[in-house]
XYZ file of C-alpha atoms in Angstrom:
302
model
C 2.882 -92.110 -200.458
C 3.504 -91.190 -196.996
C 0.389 -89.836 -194.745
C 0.342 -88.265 -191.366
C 3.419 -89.632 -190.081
C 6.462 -89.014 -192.219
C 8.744 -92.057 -192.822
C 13.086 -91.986 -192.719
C 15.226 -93.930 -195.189
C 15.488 -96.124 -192.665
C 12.267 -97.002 -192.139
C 11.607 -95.563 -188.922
C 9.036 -93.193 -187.692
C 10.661 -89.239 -186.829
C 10.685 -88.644 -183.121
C 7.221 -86.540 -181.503
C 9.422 -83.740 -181.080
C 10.620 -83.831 -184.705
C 7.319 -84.342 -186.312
C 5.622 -81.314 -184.062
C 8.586 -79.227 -185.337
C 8.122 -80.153 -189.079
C 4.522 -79.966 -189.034
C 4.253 -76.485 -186.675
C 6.669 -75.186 -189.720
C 4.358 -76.274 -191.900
C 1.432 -74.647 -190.366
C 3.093 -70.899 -190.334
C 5.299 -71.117 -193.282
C 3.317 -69.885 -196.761
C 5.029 -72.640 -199.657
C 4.217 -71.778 -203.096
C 1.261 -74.148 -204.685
C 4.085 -76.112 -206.482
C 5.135 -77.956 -203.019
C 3.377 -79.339 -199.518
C 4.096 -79.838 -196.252
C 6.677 -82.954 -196.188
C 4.185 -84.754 -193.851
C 1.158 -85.115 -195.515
C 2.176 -85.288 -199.263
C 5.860 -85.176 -200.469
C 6.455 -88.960 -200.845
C 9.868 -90.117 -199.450
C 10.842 -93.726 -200.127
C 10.437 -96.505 -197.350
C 12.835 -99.041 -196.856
C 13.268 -101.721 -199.628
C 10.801 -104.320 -197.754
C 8.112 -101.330 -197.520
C 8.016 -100.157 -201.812
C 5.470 -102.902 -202.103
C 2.713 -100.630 -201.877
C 4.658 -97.200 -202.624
C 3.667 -94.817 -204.889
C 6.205 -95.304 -208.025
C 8.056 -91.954 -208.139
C 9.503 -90.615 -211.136
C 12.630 -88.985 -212.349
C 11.218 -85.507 -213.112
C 9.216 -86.042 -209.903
C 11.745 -86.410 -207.685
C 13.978 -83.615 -209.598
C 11.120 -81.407 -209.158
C 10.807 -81.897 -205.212
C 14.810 -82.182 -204.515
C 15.144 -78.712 -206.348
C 12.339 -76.725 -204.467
C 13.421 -77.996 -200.795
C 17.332 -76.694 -202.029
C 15.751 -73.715 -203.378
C 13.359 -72.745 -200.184
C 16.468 -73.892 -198.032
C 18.632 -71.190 -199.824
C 15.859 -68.338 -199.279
C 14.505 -69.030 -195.530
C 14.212 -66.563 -193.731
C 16.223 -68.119 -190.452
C 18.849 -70.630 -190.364
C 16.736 -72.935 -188.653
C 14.301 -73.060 -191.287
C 16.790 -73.340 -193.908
C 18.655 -76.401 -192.018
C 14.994 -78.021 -191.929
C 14.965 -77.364 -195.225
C 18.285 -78.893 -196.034
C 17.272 -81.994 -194.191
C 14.214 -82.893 -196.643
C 16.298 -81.977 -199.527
C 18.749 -84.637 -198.500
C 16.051 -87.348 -198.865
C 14.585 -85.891 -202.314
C 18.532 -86.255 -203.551
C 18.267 -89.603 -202.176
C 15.123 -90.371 -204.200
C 16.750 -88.593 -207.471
C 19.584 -91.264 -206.837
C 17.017 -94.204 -206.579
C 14.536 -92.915 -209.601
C 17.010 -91.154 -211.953
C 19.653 -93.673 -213.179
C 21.701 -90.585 -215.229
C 21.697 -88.525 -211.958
C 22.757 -91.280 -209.757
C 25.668 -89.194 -208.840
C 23.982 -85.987 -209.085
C 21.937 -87.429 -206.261
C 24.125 -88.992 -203.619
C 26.580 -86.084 -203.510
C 23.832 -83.508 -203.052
C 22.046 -85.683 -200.229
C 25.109 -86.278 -198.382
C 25.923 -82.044 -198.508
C 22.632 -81.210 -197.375
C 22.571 -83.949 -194.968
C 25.646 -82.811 -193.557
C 24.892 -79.282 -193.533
C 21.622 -79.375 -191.583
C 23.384 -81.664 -188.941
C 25.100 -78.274 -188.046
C 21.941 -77.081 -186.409
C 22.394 -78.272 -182.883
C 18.537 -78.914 -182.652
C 17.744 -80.907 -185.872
C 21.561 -83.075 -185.019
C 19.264 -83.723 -181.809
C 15.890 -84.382 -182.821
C 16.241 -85.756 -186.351
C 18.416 -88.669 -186.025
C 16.315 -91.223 -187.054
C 17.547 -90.267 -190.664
C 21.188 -91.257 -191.021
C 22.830 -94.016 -192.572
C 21.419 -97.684 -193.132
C 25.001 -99.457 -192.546
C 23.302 -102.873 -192.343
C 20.757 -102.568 -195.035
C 23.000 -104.325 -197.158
C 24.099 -106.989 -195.229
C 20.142 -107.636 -194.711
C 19.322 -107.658 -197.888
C 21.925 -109.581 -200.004
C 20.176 -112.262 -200.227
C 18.430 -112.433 -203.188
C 20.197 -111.876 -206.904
C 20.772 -108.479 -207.499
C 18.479 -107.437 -210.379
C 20.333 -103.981 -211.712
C 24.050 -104.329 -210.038
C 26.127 -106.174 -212.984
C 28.809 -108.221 -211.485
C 31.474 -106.299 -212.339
C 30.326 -103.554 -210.649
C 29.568 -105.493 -207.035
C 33.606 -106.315 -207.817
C 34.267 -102.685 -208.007
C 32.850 -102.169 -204.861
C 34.159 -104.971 -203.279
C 37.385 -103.951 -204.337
C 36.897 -100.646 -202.825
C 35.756 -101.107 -200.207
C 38.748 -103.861 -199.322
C 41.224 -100.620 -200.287
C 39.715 -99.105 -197.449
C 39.753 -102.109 -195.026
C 43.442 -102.523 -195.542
C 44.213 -98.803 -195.015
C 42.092 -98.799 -191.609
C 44.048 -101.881 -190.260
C 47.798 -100.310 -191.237
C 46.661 -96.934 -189.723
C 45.725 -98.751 -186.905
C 48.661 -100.713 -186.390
C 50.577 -97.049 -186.462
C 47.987 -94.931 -184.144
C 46.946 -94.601 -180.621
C 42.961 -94.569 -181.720
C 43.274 -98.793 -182.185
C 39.731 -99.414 -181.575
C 37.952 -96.702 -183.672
C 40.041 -97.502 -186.525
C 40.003 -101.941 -186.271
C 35.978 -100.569 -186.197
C 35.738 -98.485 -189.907
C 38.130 -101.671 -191.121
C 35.467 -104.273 -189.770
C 33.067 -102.207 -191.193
C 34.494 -102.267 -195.092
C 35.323 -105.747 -194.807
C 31.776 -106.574 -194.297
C 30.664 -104.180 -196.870
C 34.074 -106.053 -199.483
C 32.811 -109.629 -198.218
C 29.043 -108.563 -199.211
C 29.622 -107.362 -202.603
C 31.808 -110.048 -203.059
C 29.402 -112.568 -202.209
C 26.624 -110.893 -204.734
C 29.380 -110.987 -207.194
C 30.554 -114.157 -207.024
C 27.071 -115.496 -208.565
C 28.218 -114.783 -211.917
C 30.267 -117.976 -213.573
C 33.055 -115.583 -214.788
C 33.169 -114.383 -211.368
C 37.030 -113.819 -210.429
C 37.507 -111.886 -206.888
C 39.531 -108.952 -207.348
C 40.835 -108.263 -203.788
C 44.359 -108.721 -202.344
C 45.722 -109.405 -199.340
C 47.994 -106.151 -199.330
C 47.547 -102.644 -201.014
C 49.586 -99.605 -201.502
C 50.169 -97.118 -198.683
C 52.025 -94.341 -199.785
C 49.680 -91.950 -197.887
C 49.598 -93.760 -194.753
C 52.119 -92.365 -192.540
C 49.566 -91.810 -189.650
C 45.695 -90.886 -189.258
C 46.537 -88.104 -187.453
C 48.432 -86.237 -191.012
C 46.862 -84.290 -193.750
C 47.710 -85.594 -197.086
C 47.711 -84.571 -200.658
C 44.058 -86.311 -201.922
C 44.537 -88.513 -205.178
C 40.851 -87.940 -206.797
C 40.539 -84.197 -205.988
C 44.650 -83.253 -205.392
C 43.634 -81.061 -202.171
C 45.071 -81.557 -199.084
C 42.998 -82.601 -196.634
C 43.105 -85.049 -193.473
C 43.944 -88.593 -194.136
C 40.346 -90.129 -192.597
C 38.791 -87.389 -195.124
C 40.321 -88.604 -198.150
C 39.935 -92.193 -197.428
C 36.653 -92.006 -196.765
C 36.339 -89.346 -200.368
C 38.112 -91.601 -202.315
C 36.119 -94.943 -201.602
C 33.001 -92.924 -202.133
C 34.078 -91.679 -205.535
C 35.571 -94.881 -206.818
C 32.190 -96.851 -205.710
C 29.930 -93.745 -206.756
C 32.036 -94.036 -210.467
C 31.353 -97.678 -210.377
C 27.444 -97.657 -209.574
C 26.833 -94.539 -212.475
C 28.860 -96.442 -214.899
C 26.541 -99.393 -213.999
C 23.229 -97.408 -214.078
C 24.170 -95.337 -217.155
C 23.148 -98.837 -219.441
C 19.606 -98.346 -218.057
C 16.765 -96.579 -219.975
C 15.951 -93.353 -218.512
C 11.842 -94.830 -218.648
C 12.975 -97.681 -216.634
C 14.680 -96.711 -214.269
C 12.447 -95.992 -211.935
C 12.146 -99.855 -211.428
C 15.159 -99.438 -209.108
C 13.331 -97.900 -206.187
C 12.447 -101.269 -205.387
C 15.540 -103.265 -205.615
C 17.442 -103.498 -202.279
C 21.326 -103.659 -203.924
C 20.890 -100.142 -205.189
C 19.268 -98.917 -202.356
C 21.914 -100.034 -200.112
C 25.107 -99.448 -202.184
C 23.879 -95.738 -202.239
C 23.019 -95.104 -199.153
C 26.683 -96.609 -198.223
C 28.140 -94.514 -200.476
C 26.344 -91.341 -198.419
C 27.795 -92.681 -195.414
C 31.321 -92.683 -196.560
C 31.028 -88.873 -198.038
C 29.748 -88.038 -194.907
C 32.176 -89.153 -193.106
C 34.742 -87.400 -194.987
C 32.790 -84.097 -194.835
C 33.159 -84.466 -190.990
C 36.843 -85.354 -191.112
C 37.771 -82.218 -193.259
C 37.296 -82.850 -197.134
C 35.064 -79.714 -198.972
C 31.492 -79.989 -198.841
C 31.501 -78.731 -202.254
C 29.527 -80.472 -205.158
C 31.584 -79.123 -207.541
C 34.233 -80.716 -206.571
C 32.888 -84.141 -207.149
C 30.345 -83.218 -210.111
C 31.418 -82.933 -213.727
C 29.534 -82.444 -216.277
């Protein structure tokens, strides 16, 4: 459990201007006896090599929280305070993700749209950026056997995640933004060779990448095109970045759904689902930016 200073998914401590504005909100706003300030009591989980000594948090726990920081968010009485708002609920639907193995989904998606929405407040964008998204947790962290990621779901996100290198490097053989795009493609081939390399561990192990993919869509980075998961049309960078998130997202809950429900907040601790997660937030966020519906119930089916 955190105390006095609040801790980011990444670890990190909040700026002093960030943690007088959270804590000067929590001096003059009245919250109802079932929640506390987010400084000195709502637990948020550290970074995999800090759960040592963490508080285990439960599903119903974390439910609980994410669900009253949505809820107070929706009925602020300024948009600031609602975008504050927004921004804790992101890391409660982050800890849903982590402690609830049958809302796994449930709890990325909603983390990434509140994320995404309090960005849009010029001030928190500014002062609460020690948040975001741990793009080399992974890569840190791969080191050890991954305890709850079955092989043939590291494969499934290697596999994605190559689909997505291979469509950054054609765009950017076709488009005048070269370097940003060779960038995202570095990016998911370090991601593909990761996975891969966690996967390849198992003695069935066969790599499921290619050298070459389709790219029917890929006339130009710059195009809108009709999205394959969803079928809206929406910018080609926004349903990239959708579709790699949905197909890993698919992979990880069909991979958490074999886990008891009483067990499953084990996986706070382990590193592979912390990262793969919090990778998977990255990529929805990205496609948020680039034009795809911030809409869970687009991605959410019951």
């Amino acid at each position: 459990m955190v105390t006095g200073e609040f801790q980011s998914h990444r670890g990190g401590k909040q700026s002093f201007w960030a943690r007088l504005l959270m804590n000067s909100l929590c001096s003059i706003t009245i919250i109802s006896s079932f929640a506390t300030c987010p400084f000195t009591v709502s637990p948020a989980l550290a970074t995999p090599n800090e759960t040592d000594n963490a508080q285990i948090l439960t599903c119903d726990t974390a439910y609980f929280q994410a669900q009253n920081f949505s809820t107070f968010a929706t009925y602020a009485p300024t948009r600031l305070v609602s975008h504050i708002y927004k921004f804790f609920a992101s890391q409660r639907w982050m800890d849903v993700a982590l402690a609830c193995a049958h809302r796994t989904s449930e709890g990325v998606v909603k983390s990434s749209i509140t994320l995404y929405e309090s960005n849009k407040e010029p001030i928190l964008a500014t002062l609460l950026t020690a948040d975001s998204n741990s793009e080399e947790t992974y890569l840190q962290h791969n080191g050890t056997h991954p305890t709850y990621l079955r092989a043939q779901t590291l494969q499934q996100l290697a596999l994605a995640e190559d689909k997505l290198r291979f469509a950054y490097e054609t765009l950017a053989a076709r488009s005048t933004s070269q370097d940003e795009l060779m960038s995202l493609a570095h990016s998911a081939a370090q991601f593909s060779e990761s996975y891969a390399t966690a996967a390849s561990r198992s003695k069935n192990y066969r790599d499921p990448r290619k050298r070459i993919y389709a790219t029917d869509n890929l006339n130009d980075i710059h195009s809108d095109v009709d999205d394959p998961a969803t079928e809206i049309f929406m910018p080609t960078k926004a349903s990239l970045e959708l579709d790699v998130a949905l197909e890993s997202l698919s992979a990880l809950h069909d991979n958490r759904a074999t886990q008891s429900v009483n067990s499953s907040h084990i996986s706070i601790r382990n590193s592979d689902i912390y990262s793969a997660i919090q990778r998977i937030r990255t990529h929805l966020l990205s496609a948020y930016e680039a034009g795809a519906p911030a809409l869970p119930e687009l991605y959410l089916h019951e």
